[in-house]
Amino acid sequence: MRQNFKVKSGNLFIGNIDTMDLVDRFDTPLYVTDERIIRDKIEKFKRSFPSADIFYATKANWNISILKIMAQENLGADVFSDGELYIALLAGINREKILFNGNSKTPEELSMAIKAGVKISLDSEDELFTLSEIITDDDKVEVFFRVNPGISVNTHPKIATGLKKSKFGIPTEKIIDAYKKTLEFDNIIPVGIHSHIGSQILDISPYKETMERIMDIVGKLEKIGIDIRFIDIGGGLGIPYNTEDEKKASNPEDLSSLITPIFEDRCKEIGIKPRLILEPGRYLVGDSTILLTRVNAVKDAYKKFIAVDAGFNVLIRPAMYDAYHEMAVANNMDGKVKDKYTIVGPICESGDILGEDRWLPIVKKGDVIVIFDVGAYGFSMSSQYNGRRRPAEVLVNEDKIDLIRSRETYSDIYGNMVIPPRLL
Ligand code: LLP
């Protein structure tokens, strides 16, 4: 939220940098990330879970420079596709600390994971069988199963993933049988268990039951001779996007006090010493990043519309989840709030609304609107819809400014298209 950032002479600063200098230099729309915020959040997470492994959920933001920060901080990675695996390895994330997740992996993705020597989380028995078909006698692969614990969480329904009806994981009552099937294969070794109950979780109480259910399963697995060395409870810790959220939000310390005692007590009871894994995405990167977008027009119609140059092609969260992102006028941060505006993008769809009925100072054409908390699932979910080039990304650290992704060119949009000779 805006309190992460300073204001000088009415302009918003990120690190020690005036956002107006950034838009002059790099143009808009522009994603800007404050590296120090990410490092602070990592530090907080590590302090709360000193003996756990943190596998950053790359899907939240997989810019290679962000992943390099994670690698420098010795974090592992949760990857969900061949592309995420590719870039995590390229960024130097330790392969020992990579878990290849996903509910619909292709044989090609599985063999890439085997070759890379990373652990695989299996989401179905079919996936186990595909793995057994492609693995060679010289390979050995360590697997987890993703269990669906049937837990409901208070978040947007599109991002609750541990519900009974969810597509992810194997239902609790079928999970032991799935593990038993691995015993048929000498080189597929079950070493862990995985679950992820959802995202943007502010009320963390469901993690308690999740941890208990997982430990019940682990107890049963040990009894049939399956040695669980990794227990992965997934990601999902939410961040405040507004003052209402702020009252409800939990931090990693709260999460740790809730689940670590259960984890430790039950492990002692069972007589095992597995490692605890967490897969935070949003918590580590969400509030580190702002989106700067230029006002092309202000229109007094049915409502007062502000038309900016970023739409759901650049930030899809408001359109997809009705997500709230705080906004302000980056070149008039001290201005008195005067009017209620609806901020819309340039996409040819009525649903291209970034923020509805927001109180702002008087806004004029040419102003720059800042959208806060876009570091997670911002650029990573962007698209080229309407033939729009995706924006640039900049990384700031105090006085340092680095371009970490160039704005796309037209050939980035059209470069892969092929014209058959008969149409030439
Ligand atoms: N682990 C697994 C297996 C996941 O599927 C996810 C997120 C995470 C970890 C990280 O969750 P986080 O800590 O970031 O909440 N696009 C949505 C969020 C989708 C989350 C998908 N899975 C949004 O913009 O809110």
Short mmCIF file of C-alpha atoms and ligand atoms in Angstrom, two decimals:
data_model
loop_
_atom_site.label_atom_id
_atom_site.label_comp_id
_atom_site.label_asym_id
_atom_site.label_seq_id
_atom_site.Cartn_x
_atom_site.Cartn_y
_atom_site.Cartn_z
CA MET A 1 0.00 0.00 0.00
CA ARG A 2 1.06 3.62 -0.39
CA GLN A 3 2.66 3.84 3.06
CA ASN A 4 5.60 1.82 1.66
CA PHE A 5 6.55 4.81 -0.46
CA LYS A 6 7.74 8.37 0.12
CA VAL A 7 6.37 11.59 -1.34
CA LYS A 8 8.52 14.64 -2.13
CA SER A 9 7.20 17.91 -3.58
CA GLY A 10 3.95 16.16 -4.42
CA ASN A 11 5.60 13.37 -6.44
CA LEU A 12 5.65 9.71 -5.51
CA PHE A 13 9.10 8.23 -4.91
CA ILE A 14 10.14 4.61 -5.04
CA GLY A 15 13.39 3.98 -3.20
CA ASN A 16 15.11 7.35 -3.65
CA ILE A 17 13.76 7.78 -7.15
CA ASP A 18 11.11 10.22 -8.38
CA THR A 19 8.50 8.25 -10.32
CA MET A 20 8.15 11.21 -12.69
CA ASP A 21 11.80 10.75 -13.73
CA LEU A 22 11.05 7.08 -14.35
CA VAL A 23 8.10 7.78 -16.64
CA ASP A 24 10.13 10.41 -18.53
CA ARG A 25 12.88 7.87 -19.07
CA PHE A 26 10.95 4.64 -19.63
CA ASP A 27 7.46 5.81 -20.65
CA THR A 28 4.19 4.26 -19.46
CA PRO A 29 2.66 1.85 -18.61
CA LEU A 30 5.59 0.93 -16.38
CA TYR A 31 6.03 -1.65 -13.65
CA VAL A 32 8.54 -0.53 -10.99
CA THR A 33 9.77 -2.79 -8.20
CA ASP A 34 11.57 -1.80 -5.01
CA GLU A 35 14.17 -4.52 -4.40
CA ARG A 36 14.52 -3.54 -0.75
CA ILE A 37 10.90 -4.38 -0.03
CA ILE A 38 11.33 -7.88 -1.47
CA ARG A 39 14.51 -8.46 0.56
CA ASP A 40 12.75 -7.26 3.73
CA LYS A 41 9.82 -9.59 3.16
CA ILE A 42 12.17 -12.53 2.58
CA GLU A 43 13.98 -11.66 5.78
CA LYS A 44 10.70 -11.60 7.72
CA PHE A 45 9.66 -14.96 6.30
CA LYS A 46 13.03 -16.54 7.07
CA ARG A 47 12.97 -15.19 10.63
CA SER A 48 9.52 -16.68 11.21
CA PHE A 49 10.46 -20.07 9.77
CA PRO A 50 14.15 -20.45 10.64
CA SER A 51 14.32 -24.16 9.97
CA ALA A 52 11.94 -24.44 7.02
CA ASP A 53 12.71 -24.29 3.29
CA ILE A 54 11.12 -21.43 1.39
CA PHE A 55 10.23 -22.32 -2.19
CA TYR A 56 9.21 -19.04 -3.85
CA ALA A 57 6.12 -19.47 -6.06
CA THR A 58 7.58 -18.28 -9.35
CA LYS A 59 4.15 -17.82 -10.97
CA ALA A 60 3.67 -14.67 -8.90
CA ASN A 61 6.51 -12.90 -10.70
CA TRP A 62 9.03 -14.78 -12.78
CA ASN A 63 11.13 -11.97 -14.12
CA ILE A 64 14.65 -13.43 -14.13
CA SER A 65 16.03 -10.55 -12.04
CA ILE A 66 13.41 -11.20 -9.36
CA LEU A 67 14.35 -14.90 -9.46
CA LYS A 68 18.03 -13.95 -9.15
CA ILE A 69 17.18 -12.11 -5.93
CA MET A 70 15.46 -15.29 -4.70
CA ALA A 71 18.51 -17.36 -5.69
CA GLN A 72 20.86 -14.95 -3.90
CA GLU A 73 18.69 -15.28 -0.82
CA ASN A 74 19.05 -19.05 -1.11
CA LEU A 75 15.36 -19.65 -1.71
CA GLY A 76 14.01 -22.60 -3.63
CA ALA A 77 11.19 -22.46 -6.16
CA ASP A 78 7.75 -23.85 -6.81
CA VAL A 79 7.48 -24.06 -10.60
CA PHE A 80 4.27 -24.87 -12.42
CA SER A 81 5.38 -25.34 -16.02
CA ASP A 82 8.33 -26.12 -18.26
CA GLY A 83 8.86 -22.38 -18.80
CA GLU A 84 8.95 -21.64 -15.08
CA LEU A 85 11.39 -24.53 -14.54
CA TYR A 86 13.56 -23.26 -17.38
CA ILE A 87 13.79 -19.74 -16.03
CA ALA A 88 14.24 -20.81 -12.39
CA LEU A 89 17.26 -22.92 -13.39
CA LEU A 90 18.59 -20.12 -15.58
CA ALA A 91 18.32 -17.73 -12.64
CA GLY A 92 20.46 -20.08 -10.58
CA ILE A 93 17.88 -21.49 -8.16
CA ASN A 94 19.33 -24.61 -6.56
CA ARG A 95 17.77 -27.66 -8.29
CA GLU A 96 17.66 -29.49 -4.97
CA LYS A 97 15.17 -26.88 -3.88
CA ILE A 98 12.86 -26.92 -6.87
CA LEU A 99 9.48 -28.63 -6.81
CA PHE A 100 7.75 -29.10 -10.15
CA ASN A 101 4.05 -28.64 -9.43
CA GLY A 102 1.08 -28.76 -11.78
CA ASN A 103 -2.18 -30.58 -12.30
CA SER A 104 -1.72 -31.34 -16.00
CA LYS A 105 1.89 -31.96 -16.88
CA THR A 106 2.84 -33.21 -20.32
CA PRO A 107 5.25 -36.14 -20.76
CA GLU A 108 7.73 -33.57 -22.12
CA GLU A 109 7.47 -31.50 -18.95
CA LEU A 110 7.94 -34.59 -16.80
CA SER A 111 11.02 -35.66 -18.70
CA MET A 112 12.44 -32.13 -18.46
CA ALA A 113 11.93 -32.33 -14.67
CA ILE A 114 13.62 -35.75 -14.52
CA LYS A 115 16.59 -34.49 -16.54
CA ALA A 116 16.87 -31.37 -14.40
CA GLY A 117 16.95 -33.54 -11.28
CA VAL A 118 14.17 -31.63 -9.52
CA LYS A 119 11.46 -33.06 -7.30
CA ILE A 120 8.01 -33.56 -8.79
CA SER A 121 4.63 -33.10 -7.14
CA LEU A 122 2.17 -35.54 -8.70
CA ASP A 123 -1.43 -34.45 -8.97
CA SER A 124 -3.00 -37.72 -10.13
CA GLU A 125 -2.26 -41.42 -10.44
CA ASP A 126 -2.20 -40.98 -14.21
CA GLU A 127 0.73 -38.63 -13.79
CA LEU A 128 2.55 -41.33 -11.82
CA PHE A 129 1.95 -43.79 -14.65
CA THR A 130 3.13 -41.33 -17.30
CA LEU A 131 6.25 -40.79 -15.21
CA SER A 132 6.82 -44.55 -15.00
CA GLU A 133 6.51 -44.81 -18.79
CA ILE A 134 9.14 -42.20 -19.54
CA ILE A 135 11.66 -42.75 -16.76
CA THR A 136 14.72 -44.81 -17.77
CA ASP A 137 16.56 -47.34 -15.61
CA ASP A 138 19.35 -44.83 -15.10
CA ASP A 139 17.00 -42.15 -13.75
CA LYS A 140 15.76 -41.73 -10.25
CA VAL A 141 13.10 -39.24 -9.31
CA GLU A 142 11.82 -38.03 -5.97
CA VAL A 143 8.11 -37.37 -5.84
CA PHE A 144 5.50 -35.81 -3.62
CA PHE A 145 1.76 -36.23 -4.04
CA ARG A 146 -0.47 -33.20 -3.86
CA VAL A 147 -3.29 -33.92 -1.47
CA ASN A 148 -6.57 -32.07 -1.63
CA PRO A 149 -7.38 -31.65 2.05
CA GLY A 150 -10.96 -30.48 1.40
CA ILE A 151 -10.53 -27.25 3.33
CA SER A 152 -12.43 -24.08 2.63
CA VAL A 153 -10.75 -20.71 2.96
CA ASN A 154 -12.09 -17.21 2.94
CA THR A 155 -10.78 -15.83 -0.34
CA HIS A 156 -12.03 -15.24 -3.88
CA PRO A 157 -13.55 -18.55 -5.13
CA LYS A 158 -11.29 -18.51 -8.18
CA ILE A 159 -8.21 -18.76 -5.99
CA ALA A 160 -9.37 -21.26 -3.36
CA THR A 161 -7.59 -24.47 -4.34
CA GLY A 162 -8.08 -26.93 -1.48
CA LEU A 163 -11.86 -27.20 -1.66
CA LYS A 164 -13.34 -30.67 -2.14
CA LYS A 165 -14.60 -29.59 -5.57
CA SER A 166 -11.29 -28.10 -6.66
CA LYS A 167 -9.38 -29.56 -9.62
CA PHE A 168 -6.14 -29.78 -7.67
CA GLY A 169 -4.69 -32.74 -5.81
CA ILE A 170 -5.84 -36.18 -4.78
CA PRO A 171 -8.71 -36.42 -2.29
CA THR A 172 -7.62 -37.29 1.25
CA GLU A 173 -9.44 -40.62 1.21
CA LYS A 174 -7.56 -41.75 -1.92
CA ILE A 175 -4.10 -40.47 -1.10
CA ILE A 176 -2.72 -43.54 0.69
CA ASP A 177 -3.59 -45.75 -2.29
CA ALA A 178 -1.80 -43.34 -4.60
CA TYR A 179 1.38 -43.60 -2.50
CA LYS A 180 1.11 -47.40 -2.43
CA LYS A 181 1.18 -47.42 -6.24
CA THR A 182 4.63 -45.81 -6.22
CA LEU A 183 5.99 -48.93 -4.52
CA GLU A 184 5.75 -50.75 -7.86
CA PHE A 185 8.51 -48.56 -9.27
CA ASP A 186 12.12 -48.82 -8.03
CA ASN A 187 13.22 -45.45 -9.33
CA ILE A 188 10.20 -43.33 -8.36
CA ILE A 189 10.71 -42.53 -4.71
CA PRO A 190 7.96 -40.91 -2.65
CA VAL A 191 9.74 -38.48 -0.33
CA GLY A 192 7.17 -35.82 0.43
CA ILE A 193 3.62 -34.61 0.59
CA HIS A 194 2.28 -31.38 -0.82
CA SER A 195 -0.82 -29.25 -0.45
CA HIS A 196 -1.84 -25.69 -1.27
CA ILE A 197 -5.21 -24.48 -0.04
CA GLY A 198 -5.49 -21.16 -1.85
CA SER A 199 -4.18 -17.68 -2.29
CA GLN A 200 -4.69 -14.25 -0.69
CA ILE A 201 -5.55 -15.89 2.63
CA LEU A 202 -5.94 -13.27 5.36
CA ASP A 203 -7.66 -15.47 7.94
CA ILE A 204 -5.02 -18.15 8.34
CA SER A 205 -6.97 -20.44 10.69
CA PRO A 206 -7.60 -23.10 7.95
CA TYR A 207 -3.85 -23.83 7.86
CA LYS A 208 -4.19 -25.44 11.30
CA GLU A 209 -6.62 -28.07 10.09
CA THR A 210 -4.64 -28.50 6.90
CA MET A 211 -1.47 -29.21 8.85
CA GLU A 212 -3.34 -31.65 11.09
CA ARG A 213 -4.82 -33.50 8.12
CA ILE A 214 -1.45 -33.70 6.42
CA MET A 215 0.18 -35.04 9.57
CA ASP A 216 -2.56 -37.68 9.88
CA ILE A 217 -1.71 -38.82 6.36
CA VAL A 218 2.02 -38.77 7.10
CA GLY A 219 1.41 -40.96 10.17
CA LYS A 220 -0.43 -43.50 8.00
CA LEU A 221 2.29 -43.40 5.32
CA GLU A 222 5.03 -44.11 7.86
CA LYS A 223 3.06 -47.14 9.03
CA ILE A 224 3.18 -48.62 5.54
CA GLY A 225 6.89 -47.92 5.26
CA ILE A 226 6.84 -44.70 3.24
CA ASP A 227 9.38 -42.32 4.65
CA ILE A 228 8.25 -38.71 4.33
CA ARG A 229 11.19 -36.30 4.34
CA PHE A 230 9.41 -33.16 3.10
CA ILE A 231 6.08 -31.70 4.14
CA ASP A 232 5.04 -28.85 1.88
CA ILE A 233 2.07 -26.78 3.04
CA GLY A 234 2.07 -24.52 -0.03
CA GLY A 235 1.73 -20.76 -0.25
CA GLY A 236 -1.23 -18.46 0.12
CA LEU A 237 -0.42 -15.95 2.84
CA GLY A 238 -2.35 -12.82 1.87
CA ILE A 239 -1.31 -9.17 1.92
CA PRO A 240 -3.41 -6.11 2.69
CA TYR A 241 -4.64 -4.35 -0.44
CA ASN A 242 -6.72 -1.85 1.58
CA THR A 243 -7.27 -0.72 5.16
CA GLU A 244 -10.02 -3.32 5.68
CA ASP A 245 -7.54 -6.08 4.76
CA GLU A 246 -4.98 -4.54 7.04
CA LYS A 247 -7.13 -5.29 10.06
CA LYS A 248 -7.47 -8.93 9.03
CA ALA A 249 -4.05 -9.71 7.56
CA SER A 250 -1.69 -12.16 9.21
CA ASN A 251 2.07 -12.21 8.96
CA PRO A 252 4.53 -15.10 8.66
CA GLU A 253 5.07 -15.09 12.44
CA ASP A 254 1.35 -15.73 13.01
CA LEU A 255 1.42 -18.52 10.45
CA SER A 256 4.48 -20.04 12.05
CA SER A 257 2.99 -19.95 15.57
CA LEU A 258 -0.10 -21.64 14.19
CA ILE A 259 1.49 -24.50 12.26
CA THR A 260 5.04 -25.07 13.54
CA PRO A 261 3.98 -26.53 16.93
CA ILE A 262 1.59 -28.99 15.23
CA PHE A 263 4.29 -29.92 12.74
CA GLU A 264 6.93 -30.45 15.42
CA ASP A 265 4.70 -32.30 17.90
CA ARG A 266 3.26 -34.64 15.34
CA CYS A 267 6.69 -35.35 13.78
CA LYS A 268 8.02 -36.26 17.23
CA GLU A 269 5.01 -38.49 17.86
CA ILE A 270 5.50 -40.29 14.55
CA GLY A 271 9.28 -40.38 15.05
CA ILE A 272 10.37 -38.57 11.88
CA LYS A 273 12.40 -35.45 11.11
CA PRO A 274 11.11 -34.12 7.80
CA ARG A 275 11.74 -30.61 6.49
CA LEU A 276 8.88 -28.17 6.34
CA ILE A 277 8.46 -26.40 3.00
CA LEU A 278 6.42 -23.25 2.32
CA GLU A 279 5.68 -21.76 -1.08
CA PRO A 280 4.95 -18.06 -0.62
CA GLY A 281 4.48 -15.99 -3.75
CA ARG A 282 2.34 -12.92 -3.17
CA TYR A 283 3.67 -12.25 0.35
CA LEU A 284 7.25 -11.89 -0.91
CA VAL A 285 6.65 -9.72 -3.96
CA GLY A 286 3.11 -8.31 -3.89
CA ASP A 287 3.62 -4.92 -2.25
CA SER A 288 7.08 -4.31 -3.75
CA THR A 289 5.79 -3.08 -7.09
CA ILE A 290 3.78 -0.19 -8.50
CA LEU A 291 2.27 0.31 -11.94
CA LEU A 292 2.54 3.79 -13.44
CA THR A 293 -0.04 4.56 -16.09
CA ARG A 294 -0.65 7.80 -18.00
CA VAL A 295 -4.05 9.48 -18.25
CA ASN A 296 -5.07 9.76 -21.91
CA ALA A 297 -8.45 11.33 -21.24
CA VAL A 298 -10.81 12.39 -18.49
CA LYS A 299 -14.45 12.13 -19.53
CA ASP A 300 -17.52 13.38 -17.75
CA ALA A 301 -20.14 10.88 -18.95
CA TYR A 302 -22.47 8.57 -16.98
CA LYS A 303 -19.61 8.55 -14.53
CA LYS A 304 -16.36 10.46 -14.42
CA PHE A 305 -14.04 8.17 -16.31
CA ILE A 306 -10.27 8.35 -16.30
CA ALA A 307 -8.93 6.52 -19.35
CA VAL A 308 -5.36 5.37 -18.77
CA ASP A 309 -2.86 3.51 -20.95
CA ALA A 310 -2.87 0.28 -18.88
CA GLY A 311 -5.84 -2.06 -19.03
CA PHE A 312 -6.53 -5.65 -18.16
CA ASN A 313 -3.85 -6.54 -20.69
CA VAL A 314 -1.35 -5.11 -18.20
CA LEU A 315 -3.10 -5.87 -14.89
CA ILE A 316 -5.89 -8.42 -15.02
CA ARG A 317 -6.60 -8.81 -11.29
CA PRO A 318 -9.41 -6.22 -11.04
CA ALA A 319 -11.23 -7.67 -14.08
CA MET A 320 -10.65 -11.30 -13.16
CA TYR A 321 -11.16 -11.33 -9.39
CA ASP A 322 -12.78 -7.94 -8.73
CA ALA A 323 -9.52 -7.27 -6.94
CA TYR A 324 -9.05 -3.91 -5.26
CA HIS A 325 -5.78 -2.08 -5.86
CA GLU A 326 -5.17 1.25 -4.19
CA MET A 327 -4.56 4.14 -6.60
CA ALA A 328 -3.30 7.71 -6.42
CA VAL A 329 -2.07 10.46 -8.71
CA ALA A 330 1.71 9.96 -8.75
CA ASN A 331 2.40 13.59 -9.77
CA ASN A 332 -0.06 15.03 -7.24
CA MET A 333 0.25 12.95 -4.10
CA ASP A 334 -0.50 15.87 -1.79
CA GLY A 335 -3.59 17.03 -3.70
CA LYS A 336 -6.86 17.20 -1.75
CA VAL A 337 -9.31 14.47 -2.66
CA LYS A 338 -12.04 16.18 -4.73
CA ASP A 339 -13.96 13.82 -6.97
CA LYS A 340 -15.02 10.26 -7.58
CA TYR A 341 -13.59 8.58 -10.68
CA THR A 342 -13.77 5.26 -12.43
CA ILE A 343 -10.38 4.32 -13.86
CA VAL A 344 -10.56 2.36 -17.09
CA GLY A 345 -8.03 0.93 -19.54
CA PRO A 346 -7.72 1.11 -23.35
CA ILE A 347 -9.04 -2.40 -24.05
CA CYS A 348 -12.10 -2.81 -26.22
CA GLU A 349 -14.18 -4.44 -23.49
CA SER A 350 -16.59 -2.91 -20.98
CA GLY A 351 -15.01 -5.04 -18.24
CA ASP A 352 -11.71 -3.22 -18.65
CA ILE A 353 -12.04 -1.39 -15.35
CA LEU A 354 -9.08 -1.00 -13.01
CA GLY A 355 -10.86 0.78 -10.19
CA GLU A 356 -14.41 1.92 -9.65
CA ASP A 357 -15.66 5.06 -7.89
CA ARG A 358 -12.31 6.10 -6.46
CA TRP A 359 -11.91 9.39 -4.65
CA LEU A 360 -8.94 11.28 -6.07
CA PRO A 361 -7.74 14.87 -6.44
CA ILE A 362 -8.84 16.58 -9.67
CA VAL A 363 -7.29 14.50 -12.45
CA LYS A 364 -6.21 15.92 -15.81
CA LYS A 365 -5.07 14.48 -19.11
CA GLY A 366 -1.32 13.78 -18.87
CA ASP A 367 -1.35 12.95 -15.15
CA VAL A 368 0.14 9.66 -14.03
CA ILE A 369 -1.95 7.27 -11.99
CA VAL A 370 -0.09 4.89 -9.68
CA ILE A 371 -1.57 1.48 -8.91
CA PHE A 372 -0.13 -0.14 -5.81
CA ASP A 373 0.62 -3.76 -4.84
CA VAL A 374 1.01 -5.18 -8.32
CA GLY A 375 4.19 -7.22 -7.75
CA ALA A 376 2.33 -10.53 -7.58
CA TYR A 377 0.27 -11.75 -10.54
CA GLY A 378 0.67 -8.38 -12.24
CA PHE A 379 3.07 -8.58 -15.16
CA SER A 380 3.07 -12.38 -14.87
CA MET A 381 -0.58 -12.49 -15.99
CA SER A 382 -0.33 -9.80 -18.64
CA SER A 383 -1.23 -10.37 -22.28
CA GLN A 384 -0.95 -8.89 -25.76
CA TYR A 385 -4.72 -8.60 -26.23
CA ASN A 386 -5.77 -5.91 -28.69
CA GLY A 387 -2.25 -6.10 -30.14
CA ARG A 388 -0.80 -4.12 -27.27
CA ARG A 389 2.85 -4.45 -26.40
CA ARG A 390 3.52 -5.51 -22.84
CA PRO A 391 5.18 -2.85 -20.68
CA ALA A 392 8.70 -2.43 -19.39
CA GLU A 393 9.77 -3.36 -15.87
CA VAL A 394 12.27 -1.43 -13.77
CA LEU A 395 14.03 -2.46 -10.57
CA VAL A 396 14.97 0.23 -8.07
CA ASN A 397 17.22 -0.13 -5.06
CA GLU A 398 17.69 3.17 -3.20
CA ASP A 399 19.51 5.29 -5.86
CA LYS A 400 19.95 2.47 -8.36
CA ILE A 401 17.65 2.13 -11.37
CA ASP A 402 17.78 -0.89 -13.67
CA LEU A 403 15.62 -1.84 -16.59
CA ILE A 404 14.78 -5.52 -16.02
CA ARG A 405 12.47 -5.98 -19.00
CA SER A 406 12.26 -3.84 -22.10
CA ARG A 407 8.92 -2.71 -23.41
CA GLU A 408 7.88 -5.10 -26.16
CA THR A 409 8.26 -4.13 -29.79
CA TYR A 410 5.78 -4.79 -32.58
CA SER A 411 7.89 -7.73 -33.68
CA ASP A 412 7.44 -9.26 -30.20
CA ILE A 413 3.74 -9.23 -30.99
CA TYR A 414 3.83 -10.39 -34.58
CA GLY A 415 7.21 -12.16 -34.78
CA ASN A 416 5.91 -15.72 -34.38
CA MET A 417 3.15 -15.41 -36.92
CA VAL A 418 3.63 -17.21 -40.21
CA ILE A 419 2.02 -16.23 -43.52
CA PRO A 420 1.34 -19.24 -45.77
CA PRO A 421 2.68 -18.62 -49.31
CA ARG A 422 -0.85 -18.66 -50.80
CA LEU A 423 -1.66 -15.57 -48.76
CA LEU A 424 1.41 -13.66 -49.80
N1 LLP B 1 1.97 -22.97 -4.42
C1 LLP B 1 1.07 -23.38 -5.33
C2 LLP B 1 1.00 -24.79 -5.66
C3 LLP B 1 0.23 -22.44 -5.95
O1 LLP B 1 -0.65 -22.86 -6.85
C4 LLP B 1 0.34 -21.07 -5.61
C5 LLP B 1 -0.52 -20.08 -6.24
C6 LLP B 1 1.31 -20.69 -4.67
C7 LLP B 1 2.10 -21.67 -4.08
C8 LLP B 1 1.52 -19.27 -4.25
O2 LLP B 1 0.43 -18.68 -3.67
P1 LLP B 1 0.55 -17.21 -3.03
O3 LLP B 1 1.49 -17.31 -1.86
O4 LLP B 1 1.08 -16.32 -4.08
O5 LLP B 1 -0.80 -16.88 -2.62
N2 LLP B 1 -3.63 -15.06 -9.88
C9 LLP B 1 -4.22 -15.05 -8.56
C10 LLP B 1 -3.50 -15.96 -7.61
C11 LLP B 1 -3.38 -17.38 -8.10
C12 LLP B 1 -2.55 -18.25 -7.22
C13 LLP B 1 -2.20 -19.52 -7.88
N3 LLP B 1 -1.41 -20.37 -7.10
C14 LLP B 1 -4.27 -13.60 -8.05
O6 LLP B 1 -3.87 -12.70 -8.79
O7 LLP B 1 -4.74 -13.35 -6.95
#
